[in-house]
PDB file of C-alpha atoms in Angstrom:
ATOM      1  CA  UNK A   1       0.000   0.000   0.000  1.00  0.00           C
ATOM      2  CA  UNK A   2       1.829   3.538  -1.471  1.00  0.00           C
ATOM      3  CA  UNK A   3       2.005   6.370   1.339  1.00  0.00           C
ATOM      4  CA  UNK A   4      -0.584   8.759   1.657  1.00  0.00           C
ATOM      5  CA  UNK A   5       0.852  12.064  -0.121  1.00  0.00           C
ATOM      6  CA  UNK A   6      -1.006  15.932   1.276  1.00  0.00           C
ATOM      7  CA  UNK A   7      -0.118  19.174  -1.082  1.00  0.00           C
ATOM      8  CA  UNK A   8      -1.232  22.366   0.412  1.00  0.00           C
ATOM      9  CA  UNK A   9      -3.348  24.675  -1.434  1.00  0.00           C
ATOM     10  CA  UNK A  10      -4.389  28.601  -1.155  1.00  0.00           C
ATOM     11  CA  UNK A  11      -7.519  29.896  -1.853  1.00  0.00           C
ATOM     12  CA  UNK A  12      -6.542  30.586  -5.340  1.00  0.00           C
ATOM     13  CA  UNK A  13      -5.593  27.185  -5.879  1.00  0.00           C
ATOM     14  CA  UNK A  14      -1.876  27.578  -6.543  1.00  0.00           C
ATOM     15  CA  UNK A  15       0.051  24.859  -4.490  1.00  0.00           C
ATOM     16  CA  UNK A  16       2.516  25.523  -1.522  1.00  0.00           C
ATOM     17  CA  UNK A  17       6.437  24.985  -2.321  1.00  0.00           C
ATOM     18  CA  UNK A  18       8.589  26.939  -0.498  1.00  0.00           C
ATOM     19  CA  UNK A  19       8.717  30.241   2.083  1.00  0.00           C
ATOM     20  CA  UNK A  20      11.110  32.667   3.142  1.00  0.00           C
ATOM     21  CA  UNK A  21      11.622  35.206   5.829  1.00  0.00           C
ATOM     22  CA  UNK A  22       9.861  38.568   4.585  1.00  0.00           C
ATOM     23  CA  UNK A  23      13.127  40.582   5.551  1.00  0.00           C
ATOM     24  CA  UNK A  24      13.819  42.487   2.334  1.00  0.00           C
ATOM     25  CA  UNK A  25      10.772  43.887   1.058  1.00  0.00           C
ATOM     26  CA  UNK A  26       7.833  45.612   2.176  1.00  0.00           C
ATOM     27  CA  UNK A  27       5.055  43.436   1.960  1.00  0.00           C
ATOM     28  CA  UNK A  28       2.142  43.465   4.255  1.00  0.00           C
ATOM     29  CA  UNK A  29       2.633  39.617   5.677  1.00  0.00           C
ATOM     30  CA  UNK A  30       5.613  38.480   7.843  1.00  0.00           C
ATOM     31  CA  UNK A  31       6.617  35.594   4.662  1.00  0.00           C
ATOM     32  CA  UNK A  32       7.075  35.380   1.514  1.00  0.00           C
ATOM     33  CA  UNK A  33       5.093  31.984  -0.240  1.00  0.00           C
ATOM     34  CA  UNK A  34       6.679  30.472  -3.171  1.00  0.00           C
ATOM     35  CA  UNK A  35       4.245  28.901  -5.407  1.00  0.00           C
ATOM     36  CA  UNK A  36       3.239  26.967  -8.258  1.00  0.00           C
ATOM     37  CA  UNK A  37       0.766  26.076 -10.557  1.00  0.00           C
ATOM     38  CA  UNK A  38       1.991  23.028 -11.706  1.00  0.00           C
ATOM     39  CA  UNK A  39       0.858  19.907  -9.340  1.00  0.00           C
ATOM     40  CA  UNK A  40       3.988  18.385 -10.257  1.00  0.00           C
ATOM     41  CA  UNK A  41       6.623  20.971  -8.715  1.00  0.00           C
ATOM     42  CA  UNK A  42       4.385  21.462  -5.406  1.00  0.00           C
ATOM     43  CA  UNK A  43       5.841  20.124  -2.005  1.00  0.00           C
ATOM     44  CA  UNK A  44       4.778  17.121  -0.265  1.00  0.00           C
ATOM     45  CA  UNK A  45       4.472  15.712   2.468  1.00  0.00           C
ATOM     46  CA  UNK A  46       3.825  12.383   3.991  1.00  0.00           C
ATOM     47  CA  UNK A  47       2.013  13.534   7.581  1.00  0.00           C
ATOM     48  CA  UNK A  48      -0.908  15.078   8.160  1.00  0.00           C
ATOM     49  CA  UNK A  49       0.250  16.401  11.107  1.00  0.00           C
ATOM     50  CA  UNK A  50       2.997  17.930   9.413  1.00  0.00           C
ATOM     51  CA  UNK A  51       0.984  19.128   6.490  1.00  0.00           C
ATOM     52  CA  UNK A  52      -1.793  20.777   9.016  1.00  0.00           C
ATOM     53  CA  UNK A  53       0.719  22.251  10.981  1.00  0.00           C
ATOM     54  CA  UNK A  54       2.694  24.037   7.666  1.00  0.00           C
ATOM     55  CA  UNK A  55      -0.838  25.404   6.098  1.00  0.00           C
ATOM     56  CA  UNK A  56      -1.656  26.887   9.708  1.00  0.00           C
ATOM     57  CA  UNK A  57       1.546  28.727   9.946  1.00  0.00           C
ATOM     58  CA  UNK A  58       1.034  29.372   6.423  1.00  0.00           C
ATOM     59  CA  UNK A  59      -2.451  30.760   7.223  1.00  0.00           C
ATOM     60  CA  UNK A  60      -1.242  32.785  10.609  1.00  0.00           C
ATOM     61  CA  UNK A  61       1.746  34.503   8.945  1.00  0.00           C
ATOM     62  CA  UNK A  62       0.997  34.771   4.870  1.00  0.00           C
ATOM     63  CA  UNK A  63      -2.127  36.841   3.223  1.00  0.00           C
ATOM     64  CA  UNK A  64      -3.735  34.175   2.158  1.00  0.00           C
ATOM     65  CA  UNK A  65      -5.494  31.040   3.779  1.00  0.00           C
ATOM     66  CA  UNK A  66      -3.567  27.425   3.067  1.00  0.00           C
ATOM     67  CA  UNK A  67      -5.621  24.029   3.157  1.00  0.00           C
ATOM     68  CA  UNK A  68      -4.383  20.693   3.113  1.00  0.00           C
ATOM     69  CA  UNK A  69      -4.989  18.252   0.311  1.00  0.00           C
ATOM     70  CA  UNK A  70      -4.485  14.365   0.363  1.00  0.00           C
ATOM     71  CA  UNK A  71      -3.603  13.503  -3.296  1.00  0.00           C
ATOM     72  CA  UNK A  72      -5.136  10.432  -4.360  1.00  0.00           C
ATOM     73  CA  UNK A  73      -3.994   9.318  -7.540  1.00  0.00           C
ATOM     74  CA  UNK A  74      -0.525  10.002  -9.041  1.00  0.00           C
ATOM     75  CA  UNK A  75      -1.988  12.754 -10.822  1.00  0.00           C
ATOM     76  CA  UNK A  76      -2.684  15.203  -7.742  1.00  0.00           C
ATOM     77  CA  UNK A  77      -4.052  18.094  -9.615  1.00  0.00           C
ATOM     78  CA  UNK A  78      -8.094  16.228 -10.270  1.00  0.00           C
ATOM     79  CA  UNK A  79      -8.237  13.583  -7.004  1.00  0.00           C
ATOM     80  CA  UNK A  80      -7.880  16.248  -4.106  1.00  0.00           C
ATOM     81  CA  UNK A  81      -9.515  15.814  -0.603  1.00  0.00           C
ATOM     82  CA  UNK A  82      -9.625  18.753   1.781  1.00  0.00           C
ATOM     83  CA  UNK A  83      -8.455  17.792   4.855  1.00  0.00           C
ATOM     84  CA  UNK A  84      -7.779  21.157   7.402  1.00  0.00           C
ATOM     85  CA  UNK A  85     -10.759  22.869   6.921  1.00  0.00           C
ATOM     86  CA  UNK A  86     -11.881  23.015  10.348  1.00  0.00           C
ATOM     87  CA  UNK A  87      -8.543  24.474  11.214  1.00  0.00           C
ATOM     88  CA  UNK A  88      -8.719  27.209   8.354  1.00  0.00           C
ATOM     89  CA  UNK A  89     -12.270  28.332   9.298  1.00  0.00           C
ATOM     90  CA  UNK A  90     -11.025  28.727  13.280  1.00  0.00           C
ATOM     91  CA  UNK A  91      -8.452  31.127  11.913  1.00  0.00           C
ATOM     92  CA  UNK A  92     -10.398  32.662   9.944  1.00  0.00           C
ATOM     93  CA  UNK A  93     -12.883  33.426  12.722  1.00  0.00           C
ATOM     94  CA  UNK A  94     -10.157  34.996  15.262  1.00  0.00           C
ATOM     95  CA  UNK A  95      -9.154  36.956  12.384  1.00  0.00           C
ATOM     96  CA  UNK A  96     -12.589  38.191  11.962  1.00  0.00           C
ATOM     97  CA  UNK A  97     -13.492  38.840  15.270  1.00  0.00           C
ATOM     98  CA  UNK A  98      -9.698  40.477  15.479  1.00  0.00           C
ATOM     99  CA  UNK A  99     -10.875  43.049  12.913  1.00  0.00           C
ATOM    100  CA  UNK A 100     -14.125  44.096  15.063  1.00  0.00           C
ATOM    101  CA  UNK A 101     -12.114  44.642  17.952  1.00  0.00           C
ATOM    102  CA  UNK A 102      -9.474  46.744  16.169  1.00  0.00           C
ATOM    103  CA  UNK A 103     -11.998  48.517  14.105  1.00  0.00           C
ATOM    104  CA  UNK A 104     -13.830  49.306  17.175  1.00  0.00           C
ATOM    105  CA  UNK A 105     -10.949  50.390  19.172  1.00  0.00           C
ATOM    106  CA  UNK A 106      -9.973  53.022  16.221  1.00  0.00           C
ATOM    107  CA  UNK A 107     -13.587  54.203  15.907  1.00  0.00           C
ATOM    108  CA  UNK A 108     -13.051  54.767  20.020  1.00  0.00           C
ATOM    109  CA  UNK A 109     -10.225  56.370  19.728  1.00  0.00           C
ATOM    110  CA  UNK A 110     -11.222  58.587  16.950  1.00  0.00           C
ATOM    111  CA  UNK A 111     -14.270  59.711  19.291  1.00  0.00           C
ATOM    112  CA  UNK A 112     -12.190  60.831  22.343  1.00  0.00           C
ATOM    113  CA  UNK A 113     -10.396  63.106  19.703  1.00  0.00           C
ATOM    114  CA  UNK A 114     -12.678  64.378  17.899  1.00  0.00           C
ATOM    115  CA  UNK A 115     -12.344  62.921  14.343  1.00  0.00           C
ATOM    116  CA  UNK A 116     -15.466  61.466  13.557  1.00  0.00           C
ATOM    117  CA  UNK A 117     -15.876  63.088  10.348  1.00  0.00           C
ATOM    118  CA  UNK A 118     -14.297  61.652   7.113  1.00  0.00           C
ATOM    119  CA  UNK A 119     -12.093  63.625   4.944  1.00  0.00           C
ATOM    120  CA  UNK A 120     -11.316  61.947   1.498  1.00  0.00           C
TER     121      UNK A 120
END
């Protein structure tokens, strides 16, 4: 029985191969993905845990959200399975409510000094 193979994904459905440090540029996200459209050239790995654990890092530190795919044939790009979706919605939640509370501590602050109208 072959290994089970996982690929990891972003919302626009390029796959995951490589990151860097986000030292040298000014980019609003603390890494810098490499990525691929090409099934072939994406990185994989043979844990889930593994897998999970590099899209949520991914997710945390990158502007865009990651999943995790199990490949299922040898062709990976047409037999996907999601398999960190739960994890990817949680984040996407505490970034959500993060966003309210930041939001609502600017229109606060805003308030005490007098800047509630909007100039353009």
């Amino acid at each position: 029985m072959p290994k089970k193979t996982y690929v990891i994904r972003d919302t626009d459905g390029r796959y995951y191969r490589s990151f860097c440090d986000n030292f040298f540029t000014t980019a609003p996200c603390d890494i810098l993905v490499t990525d691929t459209e090409d099934s072939l050239k994406a990185r994989r790995f043979h844990s889930l845990i593994r897998a999970t654990y590099r899209a949520r890092s991914l997710s945390k530190k990158a502007s865009n959200y990651y999943y995790v795919y199990e490949a299922i044939d040898k062709e990976v790009g047409q037999n996907l399975i999601l398999r960190n979706k739960e994890v990817i919605e949680r984040i996407r939640e505490n970034d959500s409510e993060t966003m309210i509370k930041v939001e609502k501590a600017i229109a606060e602050w805003k308030m005490k000094h007098g800047l509630n109208c909007m100039y353009i």
